[in-house]
mmCIF file of C-alpha atoms in Angstrom:
data_model
loop_
_atom_site.group_PDB
_atom_site.id
_atom_site.type_symbol
_atom_site.label_atom_id
_atom_site.label_comp_id
_atom_site.label_asym_id
_atom_site.label_seq_id
_atom_site.Cartn_x
_atom_site.Cartn_y
_atom_site.Cartn_z
ATOM 1 C CA MET A 1439 0.000 0.000 0.000
ATOM 2 C CA ILE A 1440 1.280 3.461 -0.935
ATOM 3 C CA ASP A 1441 0.946 6.195 1.680
ATOM 4 C CA VAL A 1442 -0.071 9.291 -0.301
ATOM 5 C CA ALA A 1443 1.316 11.766 2.245
ATOM 6 C CA LEU A 1444 4.703 10.031 2.226
ATOM 7 C CA LEU A 1445 4.571 9.754 -1.562
ATOM 8 C CA GLY A 1446 4.077 13.517 -1.841
ATOM 9 C CA ILE A 1447 7.094 14.223 0.363
ATOM 10 C CA ILE A 1448 9.350 11.783 -1.512
ATOM 11 C CA ARG A 1449 8.346 13.096 -4.921
ATOM 12 C CA ARG A 1450 8.650 16.722 -3.844
ATOM 13 C CA TRP A 1451 12.144 16.179 -2.500
ATOM 14 C CA HIS A 1452 13.318 14.099 -5.476
ATOM 15 C CA LEU A 1453 11.551 15.739 -8.426
ATOM 16 C CA ARG A 1454 11.456 19.356 -7.325
ATOM 17 C CA ASP A 1455 14.348 19.709 -4.891
ATOM 18 C CA GLN A 1456 16.634 17.228 -6.700
ATOM 19 C CA ILE A 1457 17.519 15.384 -3.472
ATOM 20 C CA SER A 1458 19.233 12.026 -3.994
ATOM 21 C CA LEU A 1459 17.542 8.713 -3.177
ATOM 22 C CA ARG A 1460 20.203 8.042 -0.570
ATOM 23 C CA GLU A 1461 19.552 11.330 1.223
ATOM 24 C CA ILE A 1462 15.770 10.834 1.091
ATOM 25 C CA ALA A 1463 16.134 7.351 2.572
ATOM 26 C CA LYS A 1464 18.402 8.755 5.294
ATOM 27 C CA ARG A 1465 15.988 11.567 6.167
ATOM 28 C CA LEU A 1466 12.969 9.289 6.339
ATOM 29 C CA GLY A 1467 14.659 6.310 7.939
ATOM 30 C CA ILE A 1468 13.579 3.913 5.190
ATOM 31 C CA SER A 1469 15.465 1.859 2.608
ATOM 32 C CA ARG A 1470 16.404 3.151 -0.840
ATOM 33 C CA ASN A 1471 14.372 0.311 -2.351
ATOM 34 C CA THR A 1472 11.298 1.665 -0.573
ATOM 35 C CA VAL A 1473 12.031 5.135 -1.948
ATOM 36 C CA ARG A 1474 12.352 3.655 -5.464
ATOM 37 C CA ARG A 1475 9.070 1.775 -5.013
ATOM 38 C CA TYR A 1476 7.298 5.022 -4.120
ATOM 39 C CA LEU A 1477 8.816 6.840 -7.078
ATOM 40 C CA ARG A 1478 7.737 4.036 -9.445
ATOM 41 C CA SER A 1479 4.206 4.113 -8.091
ATOM 42 C CA GLU A 1480 1.469 4.763 -10.631
ATOM 43 C CA THR A 1481 -0.321 7.029 -8.192
ATOM 44 C CA VAL A 1482 -1.072 10.344 -9.899
ATOM 45 C CA GLU A 1483 1.908 12.647 -9.560
ATOM 46 C CA PRO A 1484 1.132 15.907 -7.770
ATOM 47 C CA ALA A 1485 1.939 19.216 -9.418
ATOM 48 C CA TYR A 1486 4.653 21.376 -7.899
ATOM 49 C CA ALA A 1487 5.203 25.083 -8.173
ATOM 50 C CA ASP A 1488 8.449 26.223 -9.758
ATOM 51 C CA ARG A 1489 11.258 26.935 -7.339
ATOM 52 C CA ARG A 1490 11.335 30.505 -6.132
ATOM 53 C CA SER A 1491 13.887 32.979 -7.363
ATOM 54 C CA ALA A 1492 17.176 33.418 -5.530
ATOM 55 C CA SER A 1493 17.005 35.039 -2.116
ATOM 56 C CA ALA A 1494 19.594 36.963 -0.113
ATOM 57 C CA LEU A 1495 19.168 34.287 2.536
ATOM 58 C CA ASP A 1496 20.117 31.386 0.256
ATOM 59 C CA VAL A 1497 23.843 31.454 1.049
ATOM 60 C CA TYR A 1498 23.061 31.471 4.780
ATOM 61 C CA THR A 1499 20.423 28.727 4.874
ATOM 62 C CA PHE A 1500 22.848 25.969 5.868
ATOM 63 C CA LYS A 1501 24.176 27.996 8.803
ATOM 64 C CA LEU A 1502 20.701 29.133 9.858
ATOM 65 C CA SER A 1503 19.401 25.561 9.689
ATOM 66 C CA ALA A 1504 22.286 24.423 11.891
ATOM 67 C CA TRP A 1505 21.529 27.194 14.385
ATOM 68 C CA LEU A 1506 17.840 26.292 14.469
ATOM 69 C CA LYS A 1507 18.655 22.642 15.057
ATOM 70 C CA THR A 1508 21.029 23.517 17.892
ATOM 71 C CA GLU A 1509 18.629 25.964 19.534
ATOM 72 C CA SER A 1510 15.733 23.503 19.318
ATOM 73 C CA THR A 1511 17.515 21.254 21.816
ATOM 74 C CA LYS A 1512 17.922 24.012 24.410
ATOM 75 C CA SER A 1513 15.567 25.179 27.115
ATOM 76 C CA ARG A 1514 13.501 28.311 26.576
ATOM 77 C CA LYS A 1515 15.791 30.453 28.702
ATOM 78 C CA GLN A 1516 18.893 29.256 26.880
ATOM 79 C CA LYS A 1517 17.558 29.638 23.341
ATOM 80 C CA ARG A 1518 18.640 32.491 21.125
ATOM 81 C CA SER A 1519 15.652 34.366 19.783
ATOM 82 C CA LEU A 1520 15.064 34.662 16.051
ATOM 83 C CA LYS A 1521 15.847 38.360 16.357
ATOM 84 C CA GLN A 1522 19.248 37.473 17.792
ATOM 85 C CA MET A 1523 19.853 34.999 14.982
ATOM 86 C CA HIS A 1524 18.917 37.676 12.467
ATOM 87 C CA ALA A 1525 21.380 40.049 14.093
ATOM 88 C CA ASP A 1526 24.093 37.363 14.030
ATOM 89 C CA LEU A 1527 23.446 36.735 10.331
ATOM 90 C CA CYS A 1528 23.737 40.450 9.637
ATOM 91 C CA VAL A 1529 27.165 40.410 11.282
ATOM 92 C CA LEU A 1530 28.105 37.704 8.770
ATOM 93 C CA GLY A 1531 26.923 39.868 5.872
ATOM 94 C CA PHE A 1532 23.239 39.059 5.484
ATOM 95 C CA GLU A 1533 21.325 42.126 4.313
ATOM 96 C CA GLY A 1534 17.807 40.746 4.347
ATOM 97 C CA SER A 1535 14.947 41.464 6.723
ATOM 98 C CA TYR A 1536 14.014 39.798 9.986
ATOM 99 C CA ASP A 1537 10.721 38.702 8.377
ATOM 100 C CA ARG A 1538 12.661 36.593 5.877
ATOM 101 C CA VAL A 1539 14.511 34.821 8.691
ATOM 102 C CA ALA A 1540 11.275 34.300 10.631
ATOM 103 C CA ALA A 1541 9.564 32.828 7.555
ATOM 104 C CA PHE A 1542 12.485 30.466 7.006
ATOM 105 C CA ALA A 1543 12.338 29.361 10.658
ATOM 106 C CA ARG A 1544 8.601 28.654 10.438
ATOM 107 C CA GLN A 1545 9.084 26.540 7.308
ATOM 108 C CA TRP A 1546 12.044 24.773 8.923
ATOM 109 C CA LYS A 1547 9.845 23.712 11.837
ATOM 110 C CA VAL A 1548 7.143 22.472 9.446
ATOM 111 C CA ASP A 1549 9.723 20.482 7.465
ATOM 112 C CA GLN A 1550 11.137 18.922 10.634
ATOM 113 C CA LEU A 1551 7.660 17.802 11.658
ATOM 114 C CA ASP A 1552 7.002 16.457 8.153
ATOM 115 C CA ARG A 1553 10.199 14.420 8.282
ATOM 116 C CA VAL A 1554 9.397 12.957 11.688
ATOM 117 C CA ASN A 1555 5.839 12.085 10.680
ATOM 118 C CA ALA A 1556 6.889 10.701 7.299
ATOM 119 C CA ALA A 1557 9.650 8.601 8.824
ATOM 120 C CA SER A 1558 7.238 7.225 11.385
ATOM 121 C CA LYS A 1559 4.589 6.427 8.780
ATOM 122 C CA GLY A 1560 7.098 4.859 6.420
ATOM 123 C CA THR A 1561 8.527 2.652 9.149
ATOM 124 C CA THR A 1562 5.067 1.723 10.412
ATOM 125 C CA MET A 1563 3.982 0.656 6.942
ATOM 126 C CA GLU A 1564 7.062 -1.523 6.566
ATOM 127 C CA LEU A 1565 6.723 -3.169 9.983
ATOM 128 C CA LYS A 1566 2.981 -3.456 10.529
ATOM 129 C CA ASP A 1567 2.791 -6.993 9.089
ATOM 130 C CA ARG A 1568 5.309 -8.034 11.746
ATOM 131 C CA LYS A 1569 3.039 -6.429 14.382
ATOM 132 C CA ILE A 1570 5.710 -3.889 15.294
ATOM 133 C CA ARG A 1571 4.552 -0.441 16.370
ATOM 134 C CA VAL A 1572 6.660 2.714 15.966
ATOM 135 C CA ASN A 1573 6.598 5.349 18.710
ATOM 136 C CA SER A 1574 9.083 7.766 20.228
ATOM 137 C CA MET A 1575 9.537 9.719 23.433
ATOM 138 C CA SER A 1576 10.921 13.254 23.879
ATOM 139 C CA PRO A 1577 12.112 14.020 27.415
ATOM 140 C CA GLY A 1578 12.445 17.484 28.894
ATOM 141 C CA PRO A 1579 14.784 18.504 31.751
ATOM 142 C CA ILE A 1580 15.499 15.311 33.726
ATOM 143 C CA GLU A 1581 17.392 14.798 36.989
ATOM 144 C CA THR A 1582 20.643 13.179 35.826
ATOM 145 C CA GLN A 1583 24.369 13.647 36.408
ATOM 146 C CA ALA A 1584 24.726 15.573 33.136
ATOM 147 C CA LEU A 1585 25.357 18.934 34.820
ATOM 148 C CA GLU A 1586 28.080 17.568 37.058
ATOM 149 C CA LYS A 1587 29.665 15.653 34.188
ATOM 150 C CA ALA A 1588 29.704 18.893 32.172
ATOM 151 C CA GLY A 1589 32.296 20.213 34.627
ATOM 152 C CA LEU A 1590 30.052 22.435 36.744
ATOM 153 C CA THR A 1591 30.715 22.838 40.438
ATOM 154 C CA ALA A 1592 28.073 21.595 42.854
ATOM 155 C CA GLU A 1593 26.866 25.171 43.339
ATOM 156 C CA GLN A 1594 26.732 25.883 39.607
ATOM 157 C CA ALA A 1595 24.914 22.619 38.957
ATOM 158 C CA ALA A 1596 22.351 23.469 41.640
ATOM 159 C CA GLN A 1597 21.770 26.917 40.100
ATOM 160 C CA ALA A 1598 21.359 25.433 36.615
ATOM 161 C CA ALA A 1599 18.955 22.790 37.955
ATOM 162 C CA ALA A 1600 16.893 25.513 39.637
ATOM 163 C CA GLN A 1601 16.732 27.472 36.362
ATOM 164 C CA PHE A 1602 15.554 24.383 34.482
ATOM 165 C CA ALA A 1603 12.873 23.783 37.104
ATOM 166 C CA GLU A 1604 11.626 27.389 36.872
ATOM 167 C CA GLN A 1605 10.922 27.106 33.151
ATOM 168 C CA VAL A 1606 8.832 23.927 33.508
ATOM 169 C CA PRO A 1607 5.098 24.498 34.184
ATOM 170 C CA LEU A 1608 5.114 21.683 36.763
ATOM 171 C CA GLY A 1609 7.920 23.499 38.588
ATOM 172 C CA ARG A 1610 10.490 20.712 38.706
ATOM 173 C CA ARG A 1611 12.757 18.499 36.638
ATOM 174 C CA GLY A 1612 11.582 15.034 35.745
ATOM 175 C CA LYS A 1613 12.823 11.866 37.394
ATOM 176 C CA PRO A 1614 14.551 9.084 35.425
ATOM 177 C CA GLU A 1615 11.942 6.605 36.632
ATOM 178 C CA GLU A 1616 9.191 8.791 35.121
ATOM 179 C CA VAL A 1617 10.897 8.574 31.745
ATOM 180 C CA ALA A 1618 11.410 4.831 32.172
ATOM 181 C CA ALA A 1619 7.721 4.379 32.999
ATOM 182 C CA VAL A 1620 6.708 6.005 29.705
ATOM 183 C CA VAL A 1621 9.149 3.859 27.729
ATOM 184 C CA LEU A 1622 7.818 0.725 29.421
ATOM 185 C CA PHE A 1623 4.258 1.799 28.673
ATOM 186 C CA LEU A 1624 4.991 2.345 24.974
ATOM 187 C CA ALA A 1625 6.709 -1.044 24.822
ATOM 188 C CA SER A 1626 3.907 -2.864 26.653
ATOM 189 C CA ASP A 1627 0.628 -4.373 25.488
ATOM 190 C CA GLU A 1628 -1.165 -1.550 27.312
ATOM 191 C CA SER A 1629 -0.251 0.702 24.384
ATOM 192 C CA SER A 1630 -1.111 -1.907 21.744
ATOM 193 C CA TYR A 1631 -3.353 0.533 19.831
ATOM 194 C CA ILE A 1632 -0.843 3.392 19.859
ATOM 195 C CA THR A 1633 1.567 3.972 16.981
ATOM 196 C CA GLU A 1634 3.260 6.902 15.196
ATOM 197 C CA VAL A 1635 3.237 8.922 18.425
ATOM 198 C CA ASP A 1636 5.994 11.133 19.828
ATOM 199 C CA LEU A 1637 5.172 11.429 23.514
ATOM 200 C CA ALA A 1638 6.595 14.482 25.316
ATOM 201 C CA VAL A 1639 7.753 13.770 28.873
ATOM 202 C CA ASP A 1640 8.704 17.337 29.745
ATOM 203 C CA GLY A 1641 6.387 18.624 32.466
ATOM 204 C CA GLY A 1642 4.736 20.906 29.899
ATOM 205 C CA ASP A 1643 8.011 22.632 28.943
ATOM 206 C CA GLY A 1644 7.554 21.960 25.239
ATOM 207 C CA ALA A 1645 9.871 23.084 22.461
ATOM 208 C CA GLY A 1646 9.800 25.930 20.009
ATOM 209 C CA LEU A 1647 11.469 29.128 18.972
ATOM 210 C CA ASN A 1648 10.198 32.456 20.208
#
């Protein structure tokens, strides 16, 4: 069975964006043979708009994408704002507007979600006959030894832990056993009708760029 949503993403990347089969397979977490099967499908090919004209941001997209990826893993208080990223790009020579950077960031977030969803759907389709479900879990600030192992003093680690706790709506960091409980649930028969889910275990912290 061909998943139309996944088919659209694969064809858009390959036919419009000229992305290689190997890179598409890597992004989606599926085999190149599966990518080829989708491309050979007789399902009606969607129409794509021509690529836009060159933008002043084009030469900075790789760097901006890397920044966005890095910032997406940080807590709200640690993240650079888009305005700061725009200012940093201007230092590097970018002459475009903040709105252009903000639009790129919004599309970047949409593309990241598309890739996660497409990868999950593609893997689910491949494994469903083996009765294997595909889920993931995204933890927020958790009580581990990471701060101490990062070289912080006990006092610095305590201050950082307090800052993490302040940003979480529940007012504390999570416990390792709380994360383990979610993993066990997703792996158990109690979640037998759950698939293609990314479950946030973050006390309501969430992720996103301001």
